[in-house]
mmCIF file of C-alpha atoms in Angstrom:
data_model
loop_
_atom_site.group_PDB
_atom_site.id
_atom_site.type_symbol
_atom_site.label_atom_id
_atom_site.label_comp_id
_atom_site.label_asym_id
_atom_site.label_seq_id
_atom_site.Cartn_x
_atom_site.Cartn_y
_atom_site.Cartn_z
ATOM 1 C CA UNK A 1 3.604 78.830 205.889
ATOM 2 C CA UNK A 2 1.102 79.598 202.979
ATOM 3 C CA UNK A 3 -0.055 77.911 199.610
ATOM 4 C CA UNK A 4 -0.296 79.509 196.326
ATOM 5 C CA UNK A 5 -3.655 80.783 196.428
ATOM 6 C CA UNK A 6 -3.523 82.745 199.656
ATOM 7 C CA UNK A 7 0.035 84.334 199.391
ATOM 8 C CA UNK A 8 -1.200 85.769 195.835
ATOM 9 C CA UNK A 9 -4.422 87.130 197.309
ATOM 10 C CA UNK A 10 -2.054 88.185 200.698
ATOM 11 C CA UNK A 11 0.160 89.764 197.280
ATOM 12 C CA UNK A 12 -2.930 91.595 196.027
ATOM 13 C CA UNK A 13 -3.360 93.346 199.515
ATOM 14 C CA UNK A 14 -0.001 95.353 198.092
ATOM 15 C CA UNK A 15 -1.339 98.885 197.485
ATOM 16 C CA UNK A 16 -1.516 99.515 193.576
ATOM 17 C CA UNK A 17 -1.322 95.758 192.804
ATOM 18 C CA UNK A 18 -3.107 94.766 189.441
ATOM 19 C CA UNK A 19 -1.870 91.245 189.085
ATOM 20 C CA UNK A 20 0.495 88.917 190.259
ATOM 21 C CA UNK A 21 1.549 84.899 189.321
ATOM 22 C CA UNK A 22 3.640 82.356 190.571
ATOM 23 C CA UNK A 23 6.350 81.178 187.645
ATOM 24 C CA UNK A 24 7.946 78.304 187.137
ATOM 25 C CA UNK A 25 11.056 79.782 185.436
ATOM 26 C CA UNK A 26 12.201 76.469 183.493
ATOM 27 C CA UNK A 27 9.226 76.286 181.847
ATOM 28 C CA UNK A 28 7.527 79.740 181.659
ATOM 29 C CA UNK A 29 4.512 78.141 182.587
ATOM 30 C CA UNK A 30 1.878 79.914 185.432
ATOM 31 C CA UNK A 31 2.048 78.077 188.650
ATOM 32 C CA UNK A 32 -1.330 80.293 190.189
ATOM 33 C CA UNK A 33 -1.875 83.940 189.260
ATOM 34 C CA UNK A 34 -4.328 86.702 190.921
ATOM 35 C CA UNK A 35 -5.713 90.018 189.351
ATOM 36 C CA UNK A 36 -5.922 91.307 186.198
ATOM 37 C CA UNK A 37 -4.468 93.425 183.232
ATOM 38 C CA UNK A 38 -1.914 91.611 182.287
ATOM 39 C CA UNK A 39 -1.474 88.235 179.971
ATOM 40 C CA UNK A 40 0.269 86.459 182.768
ATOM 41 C CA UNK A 41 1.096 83.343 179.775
ATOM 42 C CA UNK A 42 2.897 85.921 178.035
ATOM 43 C CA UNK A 43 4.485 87.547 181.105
ATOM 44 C CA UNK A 44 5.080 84.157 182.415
ATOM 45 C CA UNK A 45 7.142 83.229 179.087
ATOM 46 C CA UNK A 46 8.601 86.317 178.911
ATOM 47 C CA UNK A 47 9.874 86.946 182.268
ATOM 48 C CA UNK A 48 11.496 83.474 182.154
ATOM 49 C CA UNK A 49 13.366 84.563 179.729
ATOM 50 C CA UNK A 50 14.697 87.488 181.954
ATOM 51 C CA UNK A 51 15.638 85.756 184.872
ATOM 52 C CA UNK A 52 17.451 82.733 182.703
ATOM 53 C CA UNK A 53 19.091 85.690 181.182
ATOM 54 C CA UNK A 54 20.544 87.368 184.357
ATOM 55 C CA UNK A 55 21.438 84.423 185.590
ATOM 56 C CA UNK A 56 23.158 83.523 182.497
ATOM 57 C CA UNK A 57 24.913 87.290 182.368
ATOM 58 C CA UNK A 58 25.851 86.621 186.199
ATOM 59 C CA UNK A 59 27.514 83.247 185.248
ATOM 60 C CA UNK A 60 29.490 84.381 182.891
ATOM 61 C CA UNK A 61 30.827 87.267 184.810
ATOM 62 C CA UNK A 62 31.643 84.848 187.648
ATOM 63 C CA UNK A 63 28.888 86.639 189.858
ATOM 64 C CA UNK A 64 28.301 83.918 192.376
ATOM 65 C CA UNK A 65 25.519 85.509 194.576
ATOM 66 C CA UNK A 66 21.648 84.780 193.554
ATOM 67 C CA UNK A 67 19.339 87.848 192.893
ATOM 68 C CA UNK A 68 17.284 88.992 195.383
ATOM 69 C CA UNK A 69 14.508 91.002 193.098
ATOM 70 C CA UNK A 70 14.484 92.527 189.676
ATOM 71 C CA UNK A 71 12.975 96.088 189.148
ATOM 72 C CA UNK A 72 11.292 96.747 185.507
ATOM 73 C CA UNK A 73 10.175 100.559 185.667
ATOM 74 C CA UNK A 74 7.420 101.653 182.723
ATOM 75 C CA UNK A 75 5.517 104.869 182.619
ATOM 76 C CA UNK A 76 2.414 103.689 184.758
ATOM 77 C CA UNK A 77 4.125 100.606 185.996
ATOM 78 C CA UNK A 78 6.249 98.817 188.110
ATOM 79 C CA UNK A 79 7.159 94.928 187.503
ATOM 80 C CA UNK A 80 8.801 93.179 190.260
ATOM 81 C CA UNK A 81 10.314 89.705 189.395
ATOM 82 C CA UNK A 82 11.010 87.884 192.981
ATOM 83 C CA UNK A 83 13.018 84.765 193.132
ATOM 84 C CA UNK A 84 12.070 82.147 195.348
ATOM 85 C CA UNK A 85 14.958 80.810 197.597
ATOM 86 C CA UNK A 86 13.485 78.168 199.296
ATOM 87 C CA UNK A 87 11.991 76.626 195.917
ATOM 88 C CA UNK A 88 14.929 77.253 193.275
ATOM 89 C CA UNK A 89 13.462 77.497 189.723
ATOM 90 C CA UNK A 90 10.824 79.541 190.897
ATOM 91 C CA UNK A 91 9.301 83.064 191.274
ATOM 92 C CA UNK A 92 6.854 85.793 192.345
ATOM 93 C CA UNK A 93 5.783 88.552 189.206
ATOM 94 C CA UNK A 94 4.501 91.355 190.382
ATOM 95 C CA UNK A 95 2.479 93.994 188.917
ATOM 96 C CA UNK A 96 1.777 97.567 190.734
ATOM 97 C CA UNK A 97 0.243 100.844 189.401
ATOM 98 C CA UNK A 98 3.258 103.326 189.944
ATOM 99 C CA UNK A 99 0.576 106.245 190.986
ATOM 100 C CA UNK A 100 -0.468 104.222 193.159
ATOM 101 C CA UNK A 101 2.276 101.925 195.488
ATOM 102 C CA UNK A 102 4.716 102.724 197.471
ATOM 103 C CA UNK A 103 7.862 100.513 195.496
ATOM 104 C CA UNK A 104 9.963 99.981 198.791
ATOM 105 C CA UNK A 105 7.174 98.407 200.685
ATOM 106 C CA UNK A 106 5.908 96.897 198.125
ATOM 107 C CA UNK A 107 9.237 94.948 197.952
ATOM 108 C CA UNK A 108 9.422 94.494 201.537
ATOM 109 C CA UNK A 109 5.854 92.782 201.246
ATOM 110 C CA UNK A 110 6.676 90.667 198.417
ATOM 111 C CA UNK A 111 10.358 89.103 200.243
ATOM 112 C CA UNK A 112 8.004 88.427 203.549
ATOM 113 C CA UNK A 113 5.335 86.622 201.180
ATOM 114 C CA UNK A 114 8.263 84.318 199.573
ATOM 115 C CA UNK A 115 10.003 83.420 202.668
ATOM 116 C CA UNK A 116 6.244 82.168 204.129
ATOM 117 C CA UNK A 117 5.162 80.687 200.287
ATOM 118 C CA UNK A 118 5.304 77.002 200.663
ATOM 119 C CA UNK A 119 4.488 74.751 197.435
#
C-alpha cells in the first residue's frame, strides 16, 4: 500500500508524464498533485465536473457498471481521469505528452498505482 505523495511521484515515473493530482470529485478540490504545466485547481474543478457528468449520463441510461478510466485526446496531449474503487468519490488525473508515452501502458501503470493508493 502507498500514500499520496509516493504513488504521484511512482505516477511521474510514467514516460511523458507532466503532471498528475489526486481529486476529490465532490468537491473539485486537489487532494496532492506532482509535476507541472497544468493548473491542477482548474483541472481539479473541471474534471469533477466530467466524471459527475458521466456518471450522471450512465444513471440515466440505467448503465449500472462504474468506469474504469476516461480518455481525453488533444493535439500534444493525453488526459487520463482514473477512478478510485477502493476510495469512492475519488480519482487519479493524469497528464502525458502524446510524443512522448506509450497510452496503453501508461493506463496499465496508472490502474496498478490505484489499486496500491491507500488514503
Amino acid at each position: 500500500m502507498s500514500d499520496i505523495k509516493s504513488s504521484l511521484v511512482e505516477v511521474m515515473s510514467i514516460d511523458g508524464a507532466l503532471c498528475t493530482s489526486l481529486v476529490d470529485a465532490s468537491s473539485g478540490m486537489v487532494l496532492g498533485e506532482e509535476g507541472a504545466g497544468v493548473d491542477m485547481e482548474l483541472a481539479a474543478a473541471g474534471n469533477s465536473e466530467v466524471v459527475k457528468s458521466k456518471l450522471k449520463t450512465m444513471k440515466s441510461l440505467g448503465i449500472g457498471e462504474s468506469i474504469e478510466d476516461i480518455l481525453i485526446t488533444l493535439d500534444s496531449q493525453y488526459h487520463i481521469i482514473r477512478p478510485m474503487a477502493s476510495q469512492k468519490g475519488l480519482f487519479l488525473y493524469l497528464v502525458l505528452d502524446k510524443e512522448k508515452s506509450n497510452l496503453a501502458l501508461a493506463r496499465r501503470k496508472v490502474q496498478n498505482i490505484e489499486e496500491n493508493l491507500t488514503v
